PDB file of C-alpha atoms and ligand atoms in Angstrom:
ATOM      1  CA  MET A   1      65.096  19.912  49.172  1.00  0.00           C
ATOM      2  CA  GLU A   2      63.686  21.276  45.926  1.00  0.00           C
ATOM      3  CA  PRO A   3      66.144  20.459  43.135  1.00  0.00           C
ATOM      4  CA  ILE A   4      67.633  23.389  41.272  1.00  0.00           C
ATOM      5  CA  LEU A   5      67.558  21.304  38.114  1.00  0.00           C
ATOM      6  CA  SER A   6      65.383  18.349  37.309  1.00  0.00           C
ATOM      7  CA  VAL A   7      65.284  16.352  34.133  1.00  0.00           C
ATOM      8  CA  GLU A   8      62.417  13.936  33.670  1.00  0.00           C
ATOM      9  CA  ASP A   9      62.023  11.342  30.994  1.00  0.00           C
ATOM     10  CA  LEU A  10      64.326  13.119  28.550  1.00  0.00           C
ATOM     11  CA  SER A  11      64.644  11.545  25.140  1.00  0.00           C
ATOM     12  CA  VAL A  12      66.627  12.859  22.198  1.00  0.00           C
ATOM     13  CA  SER A  13      66.536  11.379  18.723  1.00  0.00           C
ATOM     14  CA  PHE A  14      67.943  12.247  15.334  1.00  0.00           C
ATOM     15  CA  ALA A  15      66.329  11.969  11.971  1.00  0.00           C
ATOM     16  CA  ARG A  16      68.539   9.899   9.715  1.00  0.00           C
ATOM     17  CA  TYR A  17      68.151   9.520   5.994  1.00  0.00           C
ATOM     18  CA  ASP A  18      69.318   6.159   4.791  1.00  0.00           C
ATOM     19  CA  ARG A  19      70.341   5.514   1.245  1.00  0.00           C
ATOM     20  CA  GLY A  20      67.166   5.528  -0.749  1.00  0.00           C
ATOM     21  CA  LEU A  21      64.115   7.235   0.619  1.00  0.00           C
ATOM     22  CA  SER A  22      63.555   5.842   4.076  1.00  0.00           C
ATOM     23  CA  ARG A  23      63.843   8.176   7.003  1.00  0.00           C
ATOM     24  CA  ARG A  24      64.811   6.551  10.266  1.00  0.00           C
ATOM     25  CA  SER A  25      64.821   7.975  13.724  1.00  0.00           C
ATOM     26  CA  LEU A  26      67.907   7.212  15.771  1.00  0.00           C
ATOM     27  CA  SER A  27      67.411   7.538  19.497  1.00  0.00           C
ATOM     28  CA  ALA A  28      70.418   8.821  21.422  1.00  0.00           C
ATOM     29  CA  LEU A  29      68.893   9.468  24.856  1.00  0.00           C
ATOM     30  CA  ARG A  30      65.981   7.449  26.178  1.00  0.00           C
ATOM     31  CA  GLY A  31      63.865   8.267  29.198  1.00  0.00           C
ATOM     32  CA  LEU A  32      66.629   9.908  31.172  1.00  0.00           C
ATOM     33  CA  SER A  33      65.837  11.395  34.578  1.00  0.00           C
ATOM     34  CA  LEU A  34      68.049  13.142  37.104  1.00  0.00           C
ATOM     35  CA  ALA A  35      67.986  15.939  39.645  1.00  0.00           C
ATOM     36  CA  VAL A  36      70.623  18.315  40.987  1.00  0.00           C
ATOM     37  CA  GLU A  37      70.047  19.870  44.379  1.00  0.00           C
ATOM     38  CA  PRO A  38      71.537  23.151  45.569  1.00  0.00           C
ATOM     39  CA  GLY A  39      74.807  22.443  47.343  1.00  0.00           C
ATOM     40  CA  GLN A  40      75.316  19.216  45.426  1.00  0.00           C
ATOM     41  CA  VAL A  41      77.722  17.945  42.843  1.00  0.00           C
ATOM     42  CA  LEU A  42      76.058  15.338  40.653  1.00  0.00           C
ATOM     43  CA  ALA A  43      78.463  13.496  38.388  1.00  0.00           C
ATOM     44  CA  VAL A  44      77.193  12.005  35.159  1.00  0.00           C
ATOM     45  CA  VAL A  45      79.551   9.248  34.125  1.00  0.00           C
ATOM     46  CA  GLY A  46      79.496   7.445  30.815  1.00  0.00           C
ATOM     47  CA  GLU A  47      81.758   6.331  28.040  1.00  0.00           C
ATOM     48  CA  SER A  48      82.219   8.257  24.830  1.00  0.00           C
ATOM     49  CA  GLY A  49      79.004   8.301  22.828  1.00  0.00           C
ATOM     50  CA  ALA A  50      76.791   7.565  25.838  1.00  0.00           C
ATOM     51  CA  GLY A  51      74.919  10.846  25.324  1.00  0.00           C
ATOM     52  CA  LYS A  52      76.566  13.087  27.927  1.00  0.00           C
ATOM     53  CA  SER A  53      76.971  16.169  25.749  1.00  0.00           C
ATOM     54  CA  LEU A  54      73.463  15.739  24.361  1.00  0.00           C
ATOM     55  CA  LEU A  55      72.152  15.835  27.907  1.00  0.00           C
ATOM     56  CA  ALA A  56      73.955  19.146  28.570  1.00  0.00           C
ATOM     57  CA  HIS A  57      72.813  20.605  25.267  1.00  0.00           C
ATOM     58  CA  ALA A  58      69.211  19.460  25.730  1.00  0.00           C
ATOM     59  CA  ILE A  59      69.047  21.182  29.119  1.00  0.00           C
ATOM     60  CA  LEU A  60      70.245  24.453  27.566  1.00  0.00           C
ATOM     61  CA  HIS A  61      68.245  24.128  24.338  1.00  0.00           C
ATOM     62  CA  ILE A  62      71.330  24.126  22.153  1.00  0.00           C
ATOM     63  CA  LEU A  63      70.864  20.752  20.475  1.00  0.00           C
ATOM     64  CA  PRO A  64      71.698  20.492  16.780  1.00  0.00           C
ATOM     65  CA  ARG A  65      68.832  21.334  14.413  1.00  0.00           C
ATOM     66  CA  ASN A  66      68.245  17.743  13.368  1.00  0.00           C
ATOM     67  CA  ALA A  67      67.649  16.634  16.957  1.00  0.00           C
ATOM     68  CA  GLN A  68      64.208  16.051  18.459  1.00  0.00           C
ATOM     69  CA  ALA A  69      63.862  16.262  22.230  1.00  0.00           C
ATOM     70  CA  SER A  70      61.020  15.331  24.544  1.00  0.00           C
ATOM     71  CA  GLY A  71      60.650  15.282  28.308  1.00  0.00           C
ATOM     72  CA  THR A  72      60.479  17.815  31.107  1.00  0.00           C
ATOM     73  CA  ILE A  73      63.296  20.066  32.263  1.00  0.00           C
ATOM     74  CA  ARG A  74      62.758  22.288  35.260  1.00  0.00           C
ATOM     75  CA  TYR A  75      65.068  24.892  36.734  1.00  0.00           C
ATOM     76  CA  GLY A  76      64.331  26.489  40.096  1.00  0.00           C
ATOM     77  CA  GLY A  77      60.914  24.839  40.148  1.00  0.00           C
ATOM     78  CA  ALA A  78      59.686  26.171  36.784  1.00  0.00           C
ATOM     79  CA  SER A  79      59.858  24.788  33.291  1.00  0.00           C
ATOM     80  CA  LEU A  80      63.146  25.626  31.573  1.00  0.00           C
ATOM     81  CA  THR A  81      61.875  26.852  28.243  1.00  0.00           C
ATOM     82  CA  ARG A  82      64.101  27.911  25.371  1.00  0.00           C
ATOM     83  CA  GLU A  83      63.377  31.574  26.158  1.00  0.00           C
ATOM     84  CA  ARG A  84      64.293  31.131  29.810  1.00  0.00           C
ATOM     85  CA  ALA A  85      67.406  29.136  28.947  1.00  0.00           C
ATOM     86  CA  GLU A  86      68.591  31.946  26.680  1.00  0.00           C
ATOM     87  CA  VAL A  87      68.189  34.489  29.455  1.00  0.00           C
ATOM     88  CA  LEU A  88      69.762  32.335  32.161  1.00  0.00           C
ATOM     89  CA  ARG A  89      72.663  30.983  30.159  1.00  0.00           C
ATOM     90  CA  GLY A  90      75.924  32.685  30.948  1.00  0.00           C
ATOM     91  CA  ARG A  91      74.373  34.265  34.026  1.00  0.00           C
ATOM     92  CA  GLU A  92      72.676  32.000  36.563  1.00  0.00           C
ATOM     93  CA  VAL A  93      73.338  28.910  34.511  1.00  0.00           C
ATOM     94  CA  ALA A  94      76.864  28.332  33.271  1.00  0.00           C
ATOM     95  CA  LEU A  95      77.959  25.799  30.701  1.00  0.00           C
ATOM     96  CA  ILE A  96      81.545  24.696  30.514  1.00  0.00           C
ATOM     97  CA  PRO A  97      81.456  23.220  27.026  1.00  0.00           C
ATOM     98  CA  GLN A  98      83.434  20.171  26.004  1.00  0.00           C
ATOM     99  CA  GLY A  99      84.830  21.821  22.891  1.00  0.00           C
ATOM    100  CA  VAL A 100      87.146  24.818  23.079  1.00  0.00           C
ATOM    101  CA  THR A 101      85.631  25.935  19.754  1.00  0.00           C
ATOM    102  CA  PHE A 102      82.938  27.560  21.902  1.00  0.00           C
ATOM    103  CA  LEU A 103      85.353  30.490  22.374  1.00  0.00           C
ATOM    104  CA  ASP A 104      84.897  33.415  19.996  1.00  0.00           C
ATOM    105  CA  PRO A 105      88.042  33.421  17.800  1.00  0.00           C
ATOM    106  CA  MET A 106      87.743  37.152  17.097  1.00  0.00           C
ATOM    107  CA  MET A 107      87.540  38.363  20.667  1.00  0.00           C
ATOM    108  CA  LYS A 108      90.336  38.753  23.181  1.00  0.00           C
ATOM    109  CA  VAL A 109      90.185  36.460  26.197  1.00  0.00           C
ATOM    110  CA  GLY A 110      89.664  39.262  28.724  1.00  0.00           C
ATOM    111  CA  SER A 111      86.633  40.699  26.915  1.00  0.00           C
ATOM    112  CA  GLN A 112      85.123  37.232  26.600  1.00  0.00           C
ATOM    113  CA  ILE A 113      85.450  36.526  30.284  1.00  0.00           C
ATOM    114  CA  ARG A 114      84.032  39.961  31.188  1.00  0.00           C
ATOM    115  CA  ARG A 115      81.396  39.691  28.428  1.00  0.00           C
ATOM    116  CA  GLY A 116      82.399  43.111  27.238  1.00  0.00           C
ATOM    117  CA  GLU A 117      81.983  44.705  30.653  1.00  0.00           C
ATOM    118  CA  ASN A 118      84.699  47.197  31.462  1.00  0.00           C
ATOM    119  CA  SER A 119      83.984  48.384  34.981  1.00  0.00           C
ATOM    120  CA  PRO A 120      86.851  48.251  37.502  1.00  0.00           C
ATOM    121  CA  ASP A 121      84.858  45.620  39.384  1.00  0.00           C
ATOM    122  CA  ALA A 122      84.520  43.391  36.311  1.00  0.00           C
ATOM    123  CA  ARG A 123      88.234  43.850  35.555  1.00  0.00           C
ATOM    124  CA  ALA A 124      89.206  42.875  39.083  1.00  0.00           C
ATOM    125  CA  ARG A 125      86.976  39.792  39.061  1.00  0.00           C
ATOM    126  CA  CYS A 126      88.381  38.768  35.709  1.00  0.00           C
ATOM    127  CA  ARG A 127      91.953  39.012  36.985  1.00  0.00           C
ATOM    128  CA  GLN A 128      90.998  37.050  40.089  1.00  0.00           C
ATOM    129  CA  VAL A 129      89.365  34.233  38.225  1.00  0.00           C
ATOM    130  CA  LEU A 130      92.294  33.942  35.791  1.00  0.00           C
ATOM    131  CA  GLU A 131      94.760  33.933  38.648  1.00  0.00           C
ATOM    132  CA  ARG A 132      92.800  31.228  40.369  1.00  0.00           C
ATOM    133  CA  TYR A 133      93.417  28.998  37.358  1.00  0.00           C
ATOM    134  CA  GLY A 134      97.088  29.849  37.176  1.00  0.00           C
ATOM    135  CA  LEU A 135      96.795  32.365  34.319  1.00  0.00           C
ATOM    136  CA  GLY A 136      98.447  35.786  34.491  1.00  0.00           C
ATOM    137  CA  PRO A 137      96.796  39.126  33.595  1.00  0.00           C
ATOM    138  CA  GLU A 138      98.594  39.086  30.216  1.00  0.00           C
ATOM    139  CA  THR A 139      96.195  36.288  29.200  1.00  0.00           C
ATOM    140  CA  GLU A 140      93.449  38.922  28.878  1.00  0.00           C
ATOM    141  CA  GLU A 141      95.163  40.411  25.841  1.00  0.00           C
ATOM    142  CA  LEU A 142      95.435  37.125  23.946  1.00  0.00           C
ATOM    143  CA  TYR A 143      93.171  35.791  21.225  1.00  0.00           C
ATOM    144  CA  PRO A 144      91.955  32.169  21.517  1.00  0.00           C
ATOM    145  CA  PHE A 145      94.349  30.929  18.788  1.00  0.00           C
ATOM    146  CA  GLN A 146      97.265  32.074  20.946  1.00  0.00           C
ATOM    147  CA  LEU A 147      96.239  29.744  23.799  1.00  0.00           C
ATOM    148  CA  SER A 148      97.442  26.187  24.325  1.00  0.00           C
ATOM    149  CA  GLY A 149      94.739  23.535  24.726  1.00  0.00           C
ATOM    150  CA  GLY A 150      95.069  23.490  28.496  1.00  0.00           C
ATOM    151  CA  MET A 151      94.971  27.300  28.704  1.00  0.00           C
ATOM    152  CA  ALA A 152      91.869  27.451  26.497  1.00  0.00           C
ATOM    153  CA  ARG A 153      90.160  24.946  28.763  1.00  0.00           C
ATOM    154  CA  ARG A 154      90.967  27.043  31.818  1.00  0.00           C
ATOM    155  CA  VAL A 155      89.681  30.168  30.060  1.00  0.00           C
ATOM    156  CA  LEU A 156      86.360  28.394  29.349  1.00  0.00           C
ATOM    157  CA  ILE A 157      86.059  27.544  33.009  1.00  0.00           C
ATOM    158  CA  ALA A 158      86.928  31.112  34.006  1.00  0.00           C
ATOM    159  CA  CYS A 159      84.197  32.381  31.635  1.00  0.00           C
ATOM    160  CA  ALA A 160      81.664  30.070  33.242  1.00  0.00           C
ATOM    161  CA  VAL A 161      82.336  30.862  36.881  1.00  0.00           C
ATOM    162  CA  MET A 162      82.862  34.617  36.513  1.00  0.00           C
ATOM    163  CA  GLU A 163      79.218  35.415  37.380  1.00  0.00           C
ATOM    164  CA  SER A 164      78.833  33.126  40.436  1.00  0.00           C
ATOM    165  CA  PRO A 165      76.289  30.846  38.746  1.00  0.00           C
ATOM    166  CA  ARG A 166      73.574  28.922  40.610  1.00  0.00           C
ATOM    167  CA  LEU A 167      73.876  25.967  38.271  1.00  0.00           C
ATOM    168  CA  ILE A 168      77.076  24.821  36.587  1.00  0.00           C
ATOM    169  CA  ILE A 169      76.958  22.289  33.792  1.00  0.00           C
ATOM    170  CA  ALA A 170      80.514  21.146  33.156  1.00  0.00           C
ATOM    171  CA  ASP A 171      80.920  18.897  30.114  1.00  0.00           C
ATOM    172  CA  GLU A 172      84.198  17.007  30.557  1.00  0.00           C
ATOM    173  CA  PRO A 173      86.076  20.039  31.876  1.00  0.00           C
ATOM    174  CA  THR A 174      89.351  18.360  32.819  1.00  0.00           C
ATOM    175  CA  PRO A 175      90.942  16.549  29.846  1.00  0.00           C
ATOM    176  CA  GLY A 176      94.135  18.296  28.795  1.00  0.00           C
ATOM    177  CA  LEU A 177      94.707  19.618  32.301  1.00  0.00           C
ATOM    178  CA  ASP A 178      97.455  18.266  34.515  1.00  0.00           C
ATOM    179  CA  ALA A 179      96.493  16.770  37.879  1.00  0.00           C
ATOM    180  CA  LYS A 180      97.113  20.046  39.709  1.00  0.00           C
ATOM    181  CA  ALA A 181      94.948  22.113  37.358  1.00  0.00           C
ATOM    182  CA  ALA A 182      92.213  19.454  37.364  1.00  0.00           C
ATOM    183  CA  GLY A 183      92.292  19.440  41.159  1.00  0.00           C
ATOM    184  CA  ARG A 184      91.887  23.205  41.174  1.00  0.00           C
ATOM    185  CA  VAL A 185      88.834  22.996  38.919  1.00  0.00           C
ATOM    186  CA  LEU A 186      87.177  20.312  41.004  1.00  0.00           C
ATOM    187  CA  GLY A 187      88.023  22.156  44.206  1.00  0.00           C
ATOM    188  CA  HIS A 188      86.342  25.227  42.774  1.00  0.00           C
ATOM    189  CA  PHE A 189      83.200  23.238  41.894  1.00  0.00           C
ATOM    190  CA  ARG A 190      83.085  21.945  45.439  1.00  0.00           C
ATOM    191  CA  GLU A 191      83.406  25.490  46.749  1.00  0.00           C
ATOM    192  CA  LEU A 192      80.622  26.792  44.494  1.00  0.00           C
ATOM    193  CA  ALA A 193      78.439  23.927  45.721  1.00  0.00           C
ATOM    194  CA  GLU A 194      79.202  24.826  49.309  1.00  0.00           C
ATOM    195  CA  GLN A 195      77.988  28.351  48.520  1.00  0.00           C
ATOM    196  CA  GLY A 196      74.702  26.829  47.362  1.00  0.00           C
ATOM    197  CA  ALA A 197      75.170  26.194  43.648  1.00  0.00           C
ATOM    198  CA  GLY A 198      74.246  22.956  41.956  1.00  0.00           C
ATOM    199  CA  VAL A 199      76.905  21.307  39.819  1.00  0.00           C
ATOM    200  CA  LEU A 200      76.309  18.829  37.015  1.00  0.00           C
ATOM    201  CA  PHE A 201      79.734  17.383  36.415  1.00  0.00           C
ATOM    202  CA  ILE A 202      79.910  15.353  33.212  1.00  0.00           C
ATOM    203  CA  THR A 203      82.901  13.085  32.855  1.00  0.00           C
ATOM    204  CA  HIS A 204      84.105   9.744  31.530  1.00  0.00           C
ATOM    205  CA  ASP A 205      86.540   9.585  34.454  1.00  0.00           C
ATOM    206  CA  LEU A 206      84.960   7.436  37.136  1.00  0.00           C
ATOM    207  CA  THR A 207      87.772   7.941  39.651  1.00  0.00           C
ATOM    208  CA  LEU A 208      87.443  11.713  39.371  1.00  0.00           C
ATOM    209  CA  ALA A 209      83.671  11.474  39.738  1.00  0.00           C
ATOM    210  CA  LEU A 210      83.994   9.332  42.864  1.00  0.00           C
ATOM    211  CA  SER A 211      86.425  11.810  44.374  1.00  0.00           C
ATOM    212  CA  VAL A 212      84.263  14.912  44.028  1.00  0.00           C
ATOM    213  CA  ALA A 213      80.579  14.031  43.616  1.00  0.00           C
ATOM    214  CA  ASP A 214      77.790  13.667  46.163  1.00  0.00           C
ATOM    215  CA  ARG A 215      75.945  11.397  43.783  1.00  0.00           C
ATOM    216  CA  ILE A 216      76.811   9.632  40.575  1.00  0.00           C
ATOM    217  CA  THR A 217      74.505   8.909  37.679  1.00  0.00           C
ATOM    218  CA  VAL A 218      75.873   6.262  35.348  1.00  0.00           C
ATOM    219  CA  LEU A 219      74.790   6.741  31.770  1.00  0.00           C
ATOM    220  CA  TYR A 220      74.811   3.768  29.472  1.00  0.00           C
ATOM    221  CA  ASP A 221      73.639   3.750  25.891  1.00  0.00           C
ATOM    222  CA  GLY A 222      71.453   6.814  26.328  1.00  0.00           C
ATOM    223  CA  GLN A 223      69.794   5.615  29.510  1.00  0.00           C
ATOM    224  CA  THR A 224      70.348   6.005  33.231  1.00  0.00           C
ATOM    225  CA  ALA A 225      71.889   2.780  34.461  1.00  0.00           C
ATOM    226  CA  ASP A 226      72.115   3.725  38.145  1.00  0.00           C
ATOM    227  CA  THR A 227      72.231   6.725  40.465  1.00  0.00           C
ATOM    228  CA  VAL A 228      74.152   6.117  43.679  1.00  0.00           C
ATOM    229  CA  SER A 229      76.432   7.810  46.183  1.00  0.00           C
ATOM    230  CA  PRO A 230      80.194   7.265  45.854  1.00  0.00           C
ATOM    231  CA  SER A 231      80.203   5.130  49.006  1.00  0.00           C
ATOM    232  CA  GLN A 232      77.398   2.948  47.644  1.00  0.00           C
ATOM    233  CA  PHE A 233      79.320   2.615  44.418  1.00  0.00           C
ATOM    234  CA  ARG A 234      82.532   1.630  46.191  1.00  0.00           C
ATOM    235  CA  ALA A 235      80.699  -0.876  48.365  1.00  0.00           C
ATOM    236  CA  GLY A 236      78.749  -2.167  45.393  1.00  0.00           C
ATOM    237  CA  THR A 237      75.384  -1.718  47.114  1.00  0.00           C
ATOM    238  CA  GLY A 238      72.312  -0.525  45.253  1.00  0.00           C
ATOM    239  CA  LEU A 239      73.836  -1.126  41.829  1.00  0.00           C
ATOM    240  CA  THR A 240      71.026  -2.499  39.705  1.00  0.00           C
ATOM    241  CA  HIS A 241      72.457  -2.385  36.203  1.00  0.00           C
ATOM    242  CA  PRO A 242      74.988  -4.930  34.870  1.00  0.00           C
ATOM    243  CA  TYR A 243      76.967  -2.101  33.251  1.00  0.00           C
ATOM    244  CA  THR A 244      77.413  -0.303  36.585  1.00  0.00           C
ATOM    245  CA  ARG A 245      78.506  -3.536  38.244  1.00  0.00           C
ATOM    246  CA  ALA A 246      80.992  -4.183  35.458  1.00  0.00           C
ATOM    247  CA  LEU A 247      82.282  -0.615  35.752  1.00  0.00           C
ATOM    248  CA  ARG A 248      82.880  -1.100  39.451  1.00  0.00           C
ATOM    249  CA  GLN A 249      84.558  -4.450  38.920  1.00  0.00           C
ATOM    250  CA  ALA A 250      86.910  -2.884  36.396  1.00  0.00           C
ATOM    251  CA  MET A 251      88.309  -0.340  38.833  1.00  0.00           C
ATOM    252  CA  PRO A 252      92.011  -0.712  39.683  1.00  0.00           C
ATOM    253  CA  GLU A 253      91.292  -1.328  43.370  1.00  0.00           C
ATOM    254  CA  ASN A 254      89.057  -4.238  42.361  1.00  0.00           C
ATOM    255  CA  ASP A 255      91.922  -5.848  40.453  1.00  0.00           C
ATOM    256  CA  PHE A 256      90.427  -5.070  37.034  1.00  0.00           C
ATOM    257  CA  LEU A 257      88.243  -8.173  37.291  1.00  0.00           C
TER     258      LEU A 257
HETATM  259  N1  ADP B 301      74.409  15.962  15.361  1.00  0.00           N
HETATM  260  C1  ADP B 301      74.206  14.639  15.504  1.00  0.00           C
HETATM  261  N2  ADP B 301      73.579  13.913  14.544  1.00  0.00           N
HETATM  262  C2  ADP B 301      73.366  12.578  14.704  1.00  0.00           C
HETATM  263  N3  ADP B 301      73.716  11.883  15.794  1.00  0.00           N
HETATM  264  C3  ADP B 301      74.340  12.551  16.787  1.00  0.00           C
HETATM  265  C4  ADP B 301      74.615  13.958  16.704  1.00  0.00           C
HETATM  266  N4  ADP B 301      75.248  14.340  17.840  1.00  0.00           N
HETATM  267  C5  ADP B 301      75.350  13.225  18.593  1.00  0.00           C
HETATM  268  N5  ADP B 301      74.803  12.149  17.964  1.00  0.00           N
HETATM  269  C6  ADP B 301      74.720  10.776  18.502  1.00  0.00           C
HETATM  270  O1  ADP B 301      74.449  10.812  19.872  1.00  0.00           O
HETATM  271  C7  ADP B 301      75.359   9.987  20.581  1.00  0.00           C
HETATM  272  C8  ADP B 301      75.751  10.676  21.873  1.00  0.00           C
HETATM  273  O2  ADP B 301      76.550  11.805  21.588  1.00  0.00           O
HETATM  274  P1  ADP B 301      77.236  12.675  22.729  1.00  0.00           P
HETATM  275  O3  ADP B 301      76.203  13.183  23.649  1.00  0.00           O
HETATM  276  O4  ADP B 301      78.087  13.692  22.055  1.00  0.00           O
HETATM  277  O5  ADP B 301      78.136  11.594  23.487  1.00  0.00           O
HETATM  278  P2  ADP B 301      79.176  11.830  24.689  1.00  0.00           P
HETATM  279  O6  ADP B 301      78.674  10.988  25.808  1.00  0.00           O
HETATM  280  O7  ADP B 301      80.498  11.307  24.172  1.00  0.00           O
HETATM  281  O8  ADP B 301      79.217  13.294  24.995  1.00  0.00           O
HETATM  282  C9  ADP B 301      76.544   9.759  19.666  1.00  0.00           C
HETATM  283  O9  ADP B 301      76.982   8.442  19.745  1.00  0.00           O
HETATM  284  C10 ADP B 301      76.008  10.030  18.292  1.00  0.00           C
HETATM  285  O10 ADP B 301      75.687   8.823  17.660  1.00  0.00           O
HETATM  286 MG1   MG B 302      80.619  14.681  25.004  1.00  0.00          MG
END
């Protein structure tokens, strides 16, 4: 099947000015490739600093100004240019950002989820999506500073899935959520995938990734270590990189070897 998203040979580096005059380039992602097919949840697993958020931001052309990216990103078979990404973002392509600072502090939650739309249909969908994440209709009238961390996280997810996206990029969506709320989020991703969406699920939680993903890409030090299915990972077959093998060995069911 034609992937909905493909990333080929993506590299991201930062210009760094050392003391004195020398300018060094610091590479954060190197030659990364992956593909998400419609109907699939691809988990990208890596420890903090591995480059997971950079990957999400590179796809959507929202990297910091001092970053330099190269490589090919295609969405729906065509190059995902900055112009296209701007049009698609928040509509067909939804980002669930890692930081809750992505919420607009000056706008009430309800308006943010509806993106200012006020039709009865938009209002009903907004209520539905909030309810789905265990938030009552009164949440719509709150400003972001009035939300707890876990509520803010759920609001970000509600914002992202409101428009039935074809591609969801979720950057560590579950920290701060209890097991029940996290389960609800992952269940919803699965459901969106079953309706034909592609899901890029970024997480440092290997157990969570194994429980929900069709395939897992292990990111290590800015590079793809391995891409395998959860059953391959569990069985330890097809793992080529020492980091992936060590990760598997360290799982509780493998006695933390
Ligand atoms: N704005 C920046 N300037 C310089 N280096 C950065 C910047 N943002 C990220 N990096 C570097 O890129 C690496 C990967 O960052 P990130 O993608 O946020 O990791 P994570 O996997 O935790 O999401 C970090 O270790 C950091 O060194
Ligand atoms: Mg991150």
